[in-house]
Coordinates of C-alpha atoms in Angstrom, one line a residue:
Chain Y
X278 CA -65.1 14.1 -100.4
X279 CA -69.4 14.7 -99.9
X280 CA -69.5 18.0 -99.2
X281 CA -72.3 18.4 -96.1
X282 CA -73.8 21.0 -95.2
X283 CA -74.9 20.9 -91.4
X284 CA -76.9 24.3 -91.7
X285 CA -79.3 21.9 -93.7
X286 CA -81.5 19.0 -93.1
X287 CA -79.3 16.2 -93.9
X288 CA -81.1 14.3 -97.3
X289 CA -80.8 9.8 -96.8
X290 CA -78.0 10.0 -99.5
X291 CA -76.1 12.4 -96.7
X292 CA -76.7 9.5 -94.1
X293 CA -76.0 6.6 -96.1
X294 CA -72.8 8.0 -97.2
X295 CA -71.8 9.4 -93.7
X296 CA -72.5 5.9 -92.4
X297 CA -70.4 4.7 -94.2
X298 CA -67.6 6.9 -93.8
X299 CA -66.4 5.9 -90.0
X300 CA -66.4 9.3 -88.7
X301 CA -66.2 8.5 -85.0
X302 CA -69.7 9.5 -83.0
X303 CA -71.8 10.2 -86.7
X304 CA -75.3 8.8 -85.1
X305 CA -75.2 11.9 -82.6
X306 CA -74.3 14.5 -84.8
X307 CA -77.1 13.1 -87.4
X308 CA -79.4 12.8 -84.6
X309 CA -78.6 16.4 -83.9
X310 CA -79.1 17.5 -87.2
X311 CA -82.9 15.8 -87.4
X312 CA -83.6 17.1 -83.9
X313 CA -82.2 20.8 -85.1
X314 CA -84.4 20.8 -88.3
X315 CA -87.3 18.3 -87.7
X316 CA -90.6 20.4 -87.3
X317 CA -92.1 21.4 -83.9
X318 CA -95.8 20.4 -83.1
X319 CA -97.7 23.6 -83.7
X320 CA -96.0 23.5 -87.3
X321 CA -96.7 19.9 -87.6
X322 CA -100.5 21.2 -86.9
X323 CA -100.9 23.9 -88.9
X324 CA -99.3 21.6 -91.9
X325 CA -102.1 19.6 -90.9
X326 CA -104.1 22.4 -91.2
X327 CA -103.2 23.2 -94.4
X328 CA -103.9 20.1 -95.6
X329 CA -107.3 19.8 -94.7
X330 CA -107.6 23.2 -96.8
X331 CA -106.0 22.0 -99.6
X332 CA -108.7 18.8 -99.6
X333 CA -111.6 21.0 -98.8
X334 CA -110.5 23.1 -102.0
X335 CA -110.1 20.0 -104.3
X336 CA -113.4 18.8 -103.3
X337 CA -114.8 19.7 -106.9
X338 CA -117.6 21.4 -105.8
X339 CA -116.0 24.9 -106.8
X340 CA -116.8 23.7 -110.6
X341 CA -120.2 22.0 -110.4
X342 CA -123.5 24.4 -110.9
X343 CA -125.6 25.3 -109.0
X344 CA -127.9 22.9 -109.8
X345 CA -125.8 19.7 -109.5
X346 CA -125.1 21.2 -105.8
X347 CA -128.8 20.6 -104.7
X348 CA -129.1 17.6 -106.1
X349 CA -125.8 16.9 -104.5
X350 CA -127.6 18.2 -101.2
X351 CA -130.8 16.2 -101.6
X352 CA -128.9 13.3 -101.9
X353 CA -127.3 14.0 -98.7
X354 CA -131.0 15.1 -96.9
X355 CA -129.7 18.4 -96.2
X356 CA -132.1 21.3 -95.6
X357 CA -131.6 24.1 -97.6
X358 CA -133.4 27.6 -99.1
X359 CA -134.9 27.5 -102.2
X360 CA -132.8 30.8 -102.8
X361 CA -129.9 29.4 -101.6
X362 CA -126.5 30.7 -103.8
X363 CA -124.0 28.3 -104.9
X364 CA -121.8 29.7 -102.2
X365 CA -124.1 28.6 -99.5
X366 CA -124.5 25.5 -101.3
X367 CA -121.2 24.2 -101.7
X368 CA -120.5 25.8 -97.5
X369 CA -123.7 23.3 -96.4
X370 CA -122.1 20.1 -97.9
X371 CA -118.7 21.1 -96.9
X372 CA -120.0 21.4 -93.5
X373 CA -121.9 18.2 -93.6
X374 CA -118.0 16.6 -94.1
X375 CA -117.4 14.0 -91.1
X376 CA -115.0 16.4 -89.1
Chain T
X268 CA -21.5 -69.3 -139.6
X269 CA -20.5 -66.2 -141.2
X270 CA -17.9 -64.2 -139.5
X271 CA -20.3 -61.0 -139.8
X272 CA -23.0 -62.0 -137.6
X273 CA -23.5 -60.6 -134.8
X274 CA -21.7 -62.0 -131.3
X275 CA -21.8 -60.5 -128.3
X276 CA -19.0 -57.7 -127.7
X277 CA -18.4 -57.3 -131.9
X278 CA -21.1 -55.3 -132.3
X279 CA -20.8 -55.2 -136.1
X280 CA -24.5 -55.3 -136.6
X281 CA -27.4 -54.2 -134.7
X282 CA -30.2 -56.6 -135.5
X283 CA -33.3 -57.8 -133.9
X284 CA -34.0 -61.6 -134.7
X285 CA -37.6 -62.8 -133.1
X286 CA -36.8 -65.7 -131.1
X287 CA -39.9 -67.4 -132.9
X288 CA -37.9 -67.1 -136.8
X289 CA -35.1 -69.3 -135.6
X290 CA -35.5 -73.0 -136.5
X291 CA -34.9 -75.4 -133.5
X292 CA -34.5 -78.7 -135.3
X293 CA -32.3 -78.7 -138.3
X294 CA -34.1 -78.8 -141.7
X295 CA -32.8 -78.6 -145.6
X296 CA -31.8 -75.8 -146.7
X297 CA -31.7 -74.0 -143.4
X298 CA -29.1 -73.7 -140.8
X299 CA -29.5 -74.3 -136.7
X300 CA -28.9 -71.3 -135.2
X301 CA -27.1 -71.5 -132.0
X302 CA -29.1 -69.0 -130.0
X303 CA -26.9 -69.6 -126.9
X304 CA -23.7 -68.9 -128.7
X305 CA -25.5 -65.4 -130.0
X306 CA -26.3 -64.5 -126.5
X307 CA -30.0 -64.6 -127.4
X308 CA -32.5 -66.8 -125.1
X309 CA -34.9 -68.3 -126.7
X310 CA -38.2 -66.8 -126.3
X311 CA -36.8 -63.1 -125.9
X312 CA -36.3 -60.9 -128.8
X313 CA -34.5 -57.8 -129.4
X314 CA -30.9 -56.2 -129.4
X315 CA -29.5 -52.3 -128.6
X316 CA -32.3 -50.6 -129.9
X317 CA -35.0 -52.6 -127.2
X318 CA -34.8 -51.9 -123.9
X319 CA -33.4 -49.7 -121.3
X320 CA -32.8 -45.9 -122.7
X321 CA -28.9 -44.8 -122.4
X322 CA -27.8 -41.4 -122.7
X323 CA -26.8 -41.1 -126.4
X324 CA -30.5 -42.4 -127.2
X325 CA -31.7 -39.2 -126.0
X326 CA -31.6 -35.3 -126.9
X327 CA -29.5 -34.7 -123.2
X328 CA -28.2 -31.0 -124.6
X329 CA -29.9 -27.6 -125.5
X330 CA -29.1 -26.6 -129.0
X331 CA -26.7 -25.0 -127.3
X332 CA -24.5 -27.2 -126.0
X333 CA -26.0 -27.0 -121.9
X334 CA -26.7 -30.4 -120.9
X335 CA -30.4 -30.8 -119.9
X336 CA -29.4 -31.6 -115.9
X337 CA -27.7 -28.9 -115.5
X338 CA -30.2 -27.0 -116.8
X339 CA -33.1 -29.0 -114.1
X340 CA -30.4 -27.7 -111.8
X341 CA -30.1 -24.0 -112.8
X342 CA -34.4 -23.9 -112.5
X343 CA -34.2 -25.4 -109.1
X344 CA -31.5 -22.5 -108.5
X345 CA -34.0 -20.4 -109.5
X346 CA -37.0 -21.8 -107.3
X347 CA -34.7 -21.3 -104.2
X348 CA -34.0 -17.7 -105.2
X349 CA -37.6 -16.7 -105.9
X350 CA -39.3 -18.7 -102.8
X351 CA -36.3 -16.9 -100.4
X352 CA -37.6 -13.7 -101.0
X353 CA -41.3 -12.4 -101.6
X354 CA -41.9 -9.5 -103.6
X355 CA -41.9 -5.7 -101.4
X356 CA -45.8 -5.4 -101.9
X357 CA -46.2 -9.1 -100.5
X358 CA -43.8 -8.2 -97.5
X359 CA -46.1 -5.3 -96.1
X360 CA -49.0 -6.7 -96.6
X361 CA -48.7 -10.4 -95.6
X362 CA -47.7 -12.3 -92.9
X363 CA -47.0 -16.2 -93.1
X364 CA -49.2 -18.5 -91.9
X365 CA -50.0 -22.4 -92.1
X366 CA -53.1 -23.0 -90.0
X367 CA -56.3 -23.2 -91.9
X368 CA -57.6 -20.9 -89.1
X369 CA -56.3 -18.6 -86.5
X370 CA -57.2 -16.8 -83.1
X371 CA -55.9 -13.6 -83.7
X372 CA -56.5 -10.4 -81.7
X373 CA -57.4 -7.2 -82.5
X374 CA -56.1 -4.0 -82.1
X375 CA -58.2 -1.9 -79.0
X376 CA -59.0 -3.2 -75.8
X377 CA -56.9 -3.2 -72.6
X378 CA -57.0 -3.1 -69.0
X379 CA -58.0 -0.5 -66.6
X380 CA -56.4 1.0 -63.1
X381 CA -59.0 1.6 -60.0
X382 CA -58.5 4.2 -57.2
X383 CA -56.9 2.6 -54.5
X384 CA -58.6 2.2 -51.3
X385 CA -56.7 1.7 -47.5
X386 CA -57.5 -1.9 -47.0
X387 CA -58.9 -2.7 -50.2
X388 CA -57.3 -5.6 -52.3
X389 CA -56.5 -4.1 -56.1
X390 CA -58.5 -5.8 -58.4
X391 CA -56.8 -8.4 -61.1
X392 CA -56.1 -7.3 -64.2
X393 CA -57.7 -10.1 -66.9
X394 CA -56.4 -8.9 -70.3
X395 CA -59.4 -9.3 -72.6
X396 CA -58.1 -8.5 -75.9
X397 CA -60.5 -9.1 -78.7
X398 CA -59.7 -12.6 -80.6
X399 CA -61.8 -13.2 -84.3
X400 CA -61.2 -16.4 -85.4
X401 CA -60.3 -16.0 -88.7
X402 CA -60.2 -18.4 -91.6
X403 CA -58.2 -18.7 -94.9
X404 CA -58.5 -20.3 -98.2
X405 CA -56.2 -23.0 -100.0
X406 CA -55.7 -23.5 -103.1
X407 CA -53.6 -25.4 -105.4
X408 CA -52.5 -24.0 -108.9
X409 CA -49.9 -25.5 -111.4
X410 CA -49.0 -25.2 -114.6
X411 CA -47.2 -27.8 -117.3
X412 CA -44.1 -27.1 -118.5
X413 CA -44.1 -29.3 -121.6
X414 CA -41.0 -29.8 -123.9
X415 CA -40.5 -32.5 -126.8
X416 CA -37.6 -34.1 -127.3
X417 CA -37.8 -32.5 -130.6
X418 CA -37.9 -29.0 -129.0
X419 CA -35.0 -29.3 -127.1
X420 CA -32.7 -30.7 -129.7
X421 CA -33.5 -27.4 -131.1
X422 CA -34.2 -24.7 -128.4
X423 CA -31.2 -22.6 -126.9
X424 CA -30.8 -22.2 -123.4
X425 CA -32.5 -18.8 -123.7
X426 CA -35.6 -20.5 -124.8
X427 CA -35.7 -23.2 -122.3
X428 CA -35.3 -20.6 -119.4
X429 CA -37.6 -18.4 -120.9
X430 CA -40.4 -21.0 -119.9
X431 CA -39.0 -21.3 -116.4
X432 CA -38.7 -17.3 -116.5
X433 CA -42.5 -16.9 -117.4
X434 CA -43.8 -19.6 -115.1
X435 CA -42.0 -17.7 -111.9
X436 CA -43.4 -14.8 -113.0
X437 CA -46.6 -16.3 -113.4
X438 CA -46.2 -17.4 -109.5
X439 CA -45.5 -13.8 -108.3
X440 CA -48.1 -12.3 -110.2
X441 CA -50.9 -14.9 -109.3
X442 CA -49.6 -14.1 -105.4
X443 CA -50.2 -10.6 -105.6
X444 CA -53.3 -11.2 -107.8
X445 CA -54.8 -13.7 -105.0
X446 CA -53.5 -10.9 -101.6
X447 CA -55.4 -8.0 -103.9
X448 CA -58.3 -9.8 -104.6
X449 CA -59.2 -10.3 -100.8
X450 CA -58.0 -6.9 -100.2
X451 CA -60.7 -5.4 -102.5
X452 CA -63.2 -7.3 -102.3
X453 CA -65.4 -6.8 -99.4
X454 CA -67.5 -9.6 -99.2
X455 CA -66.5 -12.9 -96.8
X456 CA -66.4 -16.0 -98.2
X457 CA -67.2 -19.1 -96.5
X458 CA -64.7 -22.2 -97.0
X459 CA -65.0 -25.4 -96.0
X460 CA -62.0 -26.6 -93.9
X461 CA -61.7 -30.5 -92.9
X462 CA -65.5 -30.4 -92.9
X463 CA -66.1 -27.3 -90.9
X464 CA -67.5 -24.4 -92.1
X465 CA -65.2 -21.1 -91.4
X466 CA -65.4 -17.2 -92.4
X467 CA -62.8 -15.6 -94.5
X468 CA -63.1 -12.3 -93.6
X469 CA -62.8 -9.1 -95.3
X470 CA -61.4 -5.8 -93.8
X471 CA -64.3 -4.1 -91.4
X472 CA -67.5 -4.4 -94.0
X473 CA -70.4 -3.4 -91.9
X474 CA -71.1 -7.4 -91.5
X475 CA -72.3 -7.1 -87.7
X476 CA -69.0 -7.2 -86.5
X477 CA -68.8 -5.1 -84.1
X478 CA -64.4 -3.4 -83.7
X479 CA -63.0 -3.3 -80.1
X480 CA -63.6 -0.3 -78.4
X481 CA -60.0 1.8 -78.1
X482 CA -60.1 4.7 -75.7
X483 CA -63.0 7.1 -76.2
X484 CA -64.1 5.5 -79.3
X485 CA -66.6 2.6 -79.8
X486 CA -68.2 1.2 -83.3
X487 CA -71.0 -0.5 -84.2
X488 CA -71.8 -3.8 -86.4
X489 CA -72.4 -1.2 -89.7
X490 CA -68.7 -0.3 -89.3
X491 CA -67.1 -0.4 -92.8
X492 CA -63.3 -0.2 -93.7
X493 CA -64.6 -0.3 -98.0
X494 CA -65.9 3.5 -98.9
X495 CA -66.5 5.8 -101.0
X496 CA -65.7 9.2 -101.4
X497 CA -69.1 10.3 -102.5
X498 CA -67.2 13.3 -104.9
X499 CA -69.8 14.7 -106.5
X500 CA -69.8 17.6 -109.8
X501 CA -66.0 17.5 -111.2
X502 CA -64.5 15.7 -107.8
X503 CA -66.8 12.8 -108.6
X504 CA -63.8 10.3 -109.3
X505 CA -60.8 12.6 -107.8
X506 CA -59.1 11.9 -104.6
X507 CA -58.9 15.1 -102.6
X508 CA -56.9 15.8 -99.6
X509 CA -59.6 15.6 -96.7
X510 CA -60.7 11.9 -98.0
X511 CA -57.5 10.9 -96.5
X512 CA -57.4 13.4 -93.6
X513 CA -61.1 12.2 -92.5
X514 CA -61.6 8.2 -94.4
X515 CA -58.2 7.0 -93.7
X516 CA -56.0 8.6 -90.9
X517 CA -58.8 9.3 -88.3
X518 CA -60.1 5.8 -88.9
X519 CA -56.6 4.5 -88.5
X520 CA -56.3 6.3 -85.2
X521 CA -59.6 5.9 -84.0
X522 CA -58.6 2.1 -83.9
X523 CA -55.9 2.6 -82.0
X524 CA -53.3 2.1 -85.2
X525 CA -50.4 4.4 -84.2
X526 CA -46.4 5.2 -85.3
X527 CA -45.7 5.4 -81.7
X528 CA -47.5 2.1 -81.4
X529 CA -45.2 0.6 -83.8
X530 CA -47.4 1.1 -87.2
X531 CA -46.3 2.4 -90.1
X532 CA -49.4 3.9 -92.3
X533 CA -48.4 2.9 -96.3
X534 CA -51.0 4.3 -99.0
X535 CA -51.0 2.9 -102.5
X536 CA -52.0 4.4 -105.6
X537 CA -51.8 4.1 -108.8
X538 CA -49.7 6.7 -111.1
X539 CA -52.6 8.9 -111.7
X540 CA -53.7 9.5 -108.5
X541 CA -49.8 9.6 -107.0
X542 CA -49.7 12.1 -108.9
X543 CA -52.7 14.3 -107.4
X544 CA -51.5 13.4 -103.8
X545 CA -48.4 15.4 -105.1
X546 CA -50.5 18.0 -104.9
X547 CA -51.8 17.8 -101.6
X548 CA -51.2 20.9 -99.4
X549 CA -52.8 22.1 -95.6
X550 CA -55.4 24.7 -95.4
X551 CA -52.3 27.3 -93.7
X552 CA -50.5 26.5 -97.3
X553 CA -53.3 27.1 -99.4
X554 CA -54.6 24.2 -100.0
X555 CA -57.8 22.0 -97.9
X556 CA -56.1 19.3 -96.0
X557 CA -54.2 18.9 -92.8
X558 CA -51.2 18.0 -94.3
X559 CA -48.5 18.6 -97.0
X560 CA -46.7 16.3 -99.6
X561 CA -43.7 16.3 -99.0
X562 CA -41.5 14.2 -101.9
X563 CA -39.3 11.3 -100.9
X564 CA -35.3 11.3 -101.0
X565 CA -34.6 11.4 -104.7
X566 CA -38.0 12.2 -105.9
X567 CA -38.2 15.3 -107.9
X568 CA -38.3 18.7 -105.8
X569 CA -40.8 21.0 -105.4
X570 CA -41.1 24.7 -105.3
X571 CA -42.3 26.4 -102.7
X572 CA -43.1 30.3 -102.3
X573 CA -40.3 31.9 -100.4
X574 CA -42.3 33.6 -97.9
X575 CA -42.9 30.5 -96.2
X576 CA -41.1 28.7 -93.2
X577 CA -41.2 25.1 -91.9
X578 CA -43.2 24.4 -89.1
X579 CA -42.6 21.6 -87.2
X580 CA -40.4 18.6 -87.8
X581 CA -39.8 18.0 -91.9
X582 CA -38.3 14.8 -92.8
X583 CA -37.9 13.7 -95.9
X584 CA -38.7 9.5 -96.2
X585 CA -36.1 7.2 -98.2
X586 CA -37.5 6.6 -101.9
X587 CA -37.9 2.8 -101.6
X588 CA -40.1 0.8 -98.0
X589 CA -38.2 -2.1 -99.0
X590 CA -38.5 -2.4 -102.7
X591 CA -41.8 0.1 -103.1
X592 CA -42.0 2.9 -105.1
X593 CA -42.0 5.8 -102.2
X594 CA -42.8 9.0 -103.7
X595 CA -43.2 11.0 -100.2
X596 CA -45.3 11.2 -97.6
X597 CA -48.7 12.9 -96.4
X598 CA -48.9 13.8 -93.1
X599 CA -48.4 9.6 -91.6
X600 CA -48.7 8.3 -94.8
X601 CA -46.3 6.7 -97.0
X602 CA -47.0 7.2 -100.4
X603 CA -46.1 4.2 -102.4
X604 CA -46.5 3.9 -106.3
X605 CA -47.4 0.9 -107.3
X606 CA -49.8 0.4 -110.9
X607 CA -51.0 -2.8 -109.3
X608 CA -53.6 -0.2 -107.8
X609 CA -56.7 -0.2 -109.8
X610 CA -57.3 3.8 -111.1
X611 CA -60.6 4.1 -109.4
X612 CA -59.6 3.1 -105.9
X613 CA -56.8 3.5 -102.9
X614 CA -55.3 1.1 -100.5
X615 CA -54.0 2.0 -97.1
X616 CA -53.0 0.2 -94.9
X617 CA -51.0 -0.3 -91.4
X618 CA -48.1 -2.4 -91.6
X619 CA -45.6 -3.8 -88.1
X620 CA -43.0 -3.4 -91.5
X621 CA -41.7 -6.3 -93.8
X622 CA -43.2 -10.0 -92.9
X623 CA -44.8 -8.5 -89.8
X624 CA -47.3 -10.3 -87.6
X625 CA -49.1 -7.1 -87.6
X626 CA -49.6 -7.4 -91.5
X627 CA -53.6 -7.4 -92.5
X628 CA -52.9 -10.4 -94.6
X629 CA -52.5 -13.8 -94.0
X630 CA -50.4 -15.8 -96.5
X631 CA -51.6 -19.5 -96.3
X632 CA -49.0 -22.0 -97.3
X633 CA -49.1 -26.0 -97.0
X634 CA -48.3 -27.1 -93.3
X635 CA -45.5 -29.4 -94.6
X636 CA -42.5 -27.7 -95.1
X637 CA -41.3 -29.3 -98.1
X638 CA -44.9 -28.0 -99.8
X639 CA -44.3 -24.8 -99.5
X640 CA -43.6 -21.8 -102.4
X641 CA -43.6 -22.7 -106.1
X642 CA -42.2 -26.5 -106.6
X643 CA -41.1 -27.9 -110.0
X644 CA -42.4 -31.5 -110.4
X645 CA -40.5 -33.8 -112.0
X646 CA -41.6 -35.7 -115.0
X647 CA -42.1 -39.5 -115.3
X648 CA -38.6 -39.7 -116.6
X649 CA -36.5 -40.0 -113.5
X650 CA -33.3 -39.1 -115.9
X651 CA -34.6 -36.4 -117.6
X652 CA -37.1 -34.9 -115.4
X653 CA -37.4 -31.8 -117.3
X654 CA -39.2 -33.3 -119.8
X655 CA -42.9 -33.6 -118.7
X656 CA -41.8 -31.7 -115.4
X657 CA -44.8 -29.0 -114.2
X658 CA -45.1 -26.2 -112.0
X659 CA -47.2 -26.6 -108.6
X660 CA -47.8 -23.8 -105.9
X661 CA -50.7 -24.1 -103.4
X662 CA -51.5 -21.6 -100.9
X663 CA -54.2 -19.5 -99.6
X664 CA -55.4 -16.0 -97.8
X665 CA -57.2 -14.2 -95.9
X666 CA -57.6 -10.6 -93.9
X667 CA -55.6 -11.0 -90.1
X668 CA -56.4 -7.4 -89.1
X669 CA -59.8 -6.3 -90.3
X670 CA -59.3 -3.0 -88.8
X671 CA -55.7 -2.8 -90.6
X672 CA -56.7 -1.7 -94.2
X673 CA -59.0 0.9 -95.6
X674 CA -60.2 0.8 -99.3
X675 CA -61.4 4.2 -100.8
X676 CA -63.4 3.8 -103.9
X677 CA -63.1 7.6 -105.7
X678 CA -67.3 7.2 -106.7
X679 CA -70.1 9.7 -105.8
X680 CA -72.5 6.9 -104.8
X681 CA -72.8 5.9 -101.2
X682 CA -72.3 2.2 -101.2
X683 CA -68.9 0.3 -102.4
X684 CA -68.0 -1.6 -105.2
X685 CA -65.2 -3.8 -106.1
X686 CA -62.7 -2.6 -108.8
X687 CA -63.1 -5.0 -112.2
X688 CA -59.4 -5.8 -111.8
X689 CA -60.3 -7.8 -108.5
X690 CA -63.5 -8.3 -108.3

């Protein structure tokens, strides 16, 4: 027989094959196990979070020069030092993102 | 005339003479023939070889000396015998019916007591039991039993029966053929029935049908009697002791199918995975189920480790329900041995016993009497209808109790599929 494991989030094969089984009251105890495992909403948030990060960090603007930046910025308007680093540059457009 | 023509009752020679080569009128050279006088009219030809066949025309005897009525009668001997009794498998599984369809309710369901008040007026029990109407198929099958002349002036009796032997067995084997098929196959069909569309239903197969409700326990349309037992690694096509404590007993139960309420629970397997049930034991015996094998009457013994005492009532079953192969029992079940059973799959199912209207199958047969079981037809030969004779059997099935049978497919997957054998 399917060996489950109820300390785990159940995967769809789990379900399917319970379902099928005609193990009296299954939809509660799979209920419970998506209630007992399914994220809470400051984790939901901070996944969220993290994948804003992970967009703002595959942006691309890590590996263009310094020049290409400005350019990048003039194309935008954005008002910026002549001394500017690349640092600052690529921090001005990120923060020129709609938020 | 000469004296060696033929008269009537001399019967020296056996001539034909066409009434057309006789001269009427007399001529030279020729004599009248006195067609009267011969017994032949004119205008009709012919003498003992025209006409009506008579016995000695006719091969009427086996090689072997057994005239060819009597051996009609010994095969309609035989049709009585085999129609009086239907094979063990067919007994448990079937009950005989002749109506295309049928109202037939379902276990579950019932009636329930109030609290009594002082003045109230109890309130009438209205037995709602849950009625599917259920359809059933009908078909007709025969088969041509064909013998020349030739081959009976030269076939023993042996040979001749042989025939009738192998069409009967064809009979019994296209009957349990037919019942398996709608066992193990989980999808309805739909038959047409004096113009009206019915269902033949399967066991439970998640179709929307929702099962009564028994007790505490209510189902839903998705409920499915046809499963697997989703094995995976090196269990992947083994049957293990808690597919039957969890996929077919507490289904059974959960039903309301009970021995106290007059069920009997019968599982069938082939010989391979008989013999793994044989090694079934509970968890407090070492093993994972809730149960223990325990062999049948007869069946080879089993040893045990000495340290260990019986718990509980231990009763051994007889080795035979009827005719099955009983090889012990599992907790409720009857284990029955039966090759019939496809390698990769199981069949339980709860039986009232032998021809029971509690049987999850209906067996279809002809309303009219006289239609019913295997016939042998006779052929155009009223005389000798062996010759030309053929073999006709029409009937039909369909599932009676769809909560009455549960088919485990030994698979890792999670969604049924028919053995090959009855697909």
């Amino acid at each position: 027989m399917r060996q489950i494991d109820w300390d785990k989030p159940l995967s769809d094969d789990d379900i399917d094959w319970l379902r099928q089984a005609g193990i009296q009251r299954i939809e509660e105890r799979i209920e419970e196990n998506r209630q007992r495992f399914a994220p809470d909403e400051d984790e939901l948030d901070d996944e969220a979070d993290d994948e804003t990060d992970e967009d703002e960090k595959d942006d691309g603007l890590e590996d263009m020069t310094r020049d290409q930046l400005k350019e990048m910025a003039d194309d935008k308007d954005l008002t910026y030092s002549a001394k500017a680093t690349k640092a600052e540059l690529v921090e001005l457009i990120r923060n020129s993102y709609p938020q | 005339m000469k004296t060696s023509l033929w008269t009537p009752g001399n019967g020296l020679i056996d001539r034909v003479l066409p009434a057309g080569a006789f001269a009427t009128t007399p001529r030279k050279g020729m004599e009248l023939v006195n067609l009267a006088k011969l017994g032949i009219m004119p205008g009709l030809g012919g003498g003992r070889a025209h006409g009506t066949h008579v016995a000695g025309d006719v091969v009427t005897q086996t090689a072997s000396g057994t005239d060819l009525n009597v051996v009609w009668r010994d095969f309609l001997d035989l049709l009585n015998a085999a129609n009086s009794s239907r094979q063990a498998l067919l007994r448990f599984l079937t009950f005989d019916v002749t109506n295309p369809t049928e109202l037939v309710a379902q276990a579950g369901g019932g009636v329930d007591f109030e609290r009594s008040t002082e003045f109230g007026e109890p309130v009438g029990a209205r037995i709602q039991p849950t009625y599917f109407n259920l359809g059933y198929t009908f078909f007709w099958y025969d088969l041509a039993a064909r013998y020349t002349w030739q081959y009976l002036a030269d076939a023993t009796d042996t040979m001749v029966n042989s025939v009738a032997d192998a069409a009967v067995e064809a009979w019994l084997r296209l009957q349990v053929t037919e019942v398996l098929r709608t066992i193990f196959n989980n999808t309805n069909l739909g038959v047409n029935i004096n113009q009206q569309a019915y269902v033949v239903y399967k066991f439970y197969n998640a179709d929307g049908t929702v099962p009564p409700s028994y007790k505490t326990n209510t189902f839903d349309g998705t409920h499915t009697h046809y499963k697997t037992t989703g094995g995976a690694g090196a269990n992947t096509n083994v049957l293990e002791a808690t597919d039957l404590d969890v996929l077919v007993i507490d289904d059974f139960e959960s039903h309301g199918y009970s021995i106290s309420g007059g069920y009997r629970f019968v599982l069938m397997a082939n010989k391979a995975n008989s013999d793994t049930i044989r090694g079934f034991r509970s968890v407090v015996n070492g093993g994972t189920g809730r149960y223990d094998f325990l062999p049948a009457q007869g069946q080879p013994g089993q040893i045990m480790l000495q340290n260990q005492n019986i718990v509980g009532q231990v009763q051994a079953v007889p080795n035979t329900l009827d005719g099955l192969d009983v090889i012990g029992t599992y907790g409720p079940l009857i284990i029955v041995k039966d090759d019939y059973m496809p390698a990769s799959h199981v069949l339980s199912f709860a039986t009232g016993g032998s021809e029971s209207l509690n049987n999850p199958v209906g067996f279809r047969q002809h309303a009219q009497t006289s239609l019913r079981g295997l016939r042998l037809v006779k052929g155009r030969n009223p005389d000798y209808p062996l010759i030309d004779s053929f073999w006709s059997v029409g009937f039909g099935t369909g599932i009676r109790q769809r909560g009455g049978g549960i088919v485990l497919q030994l698979a890792s997957g999670t969604s049924y599929t028919p053995p090959t054998e009855y697909a």
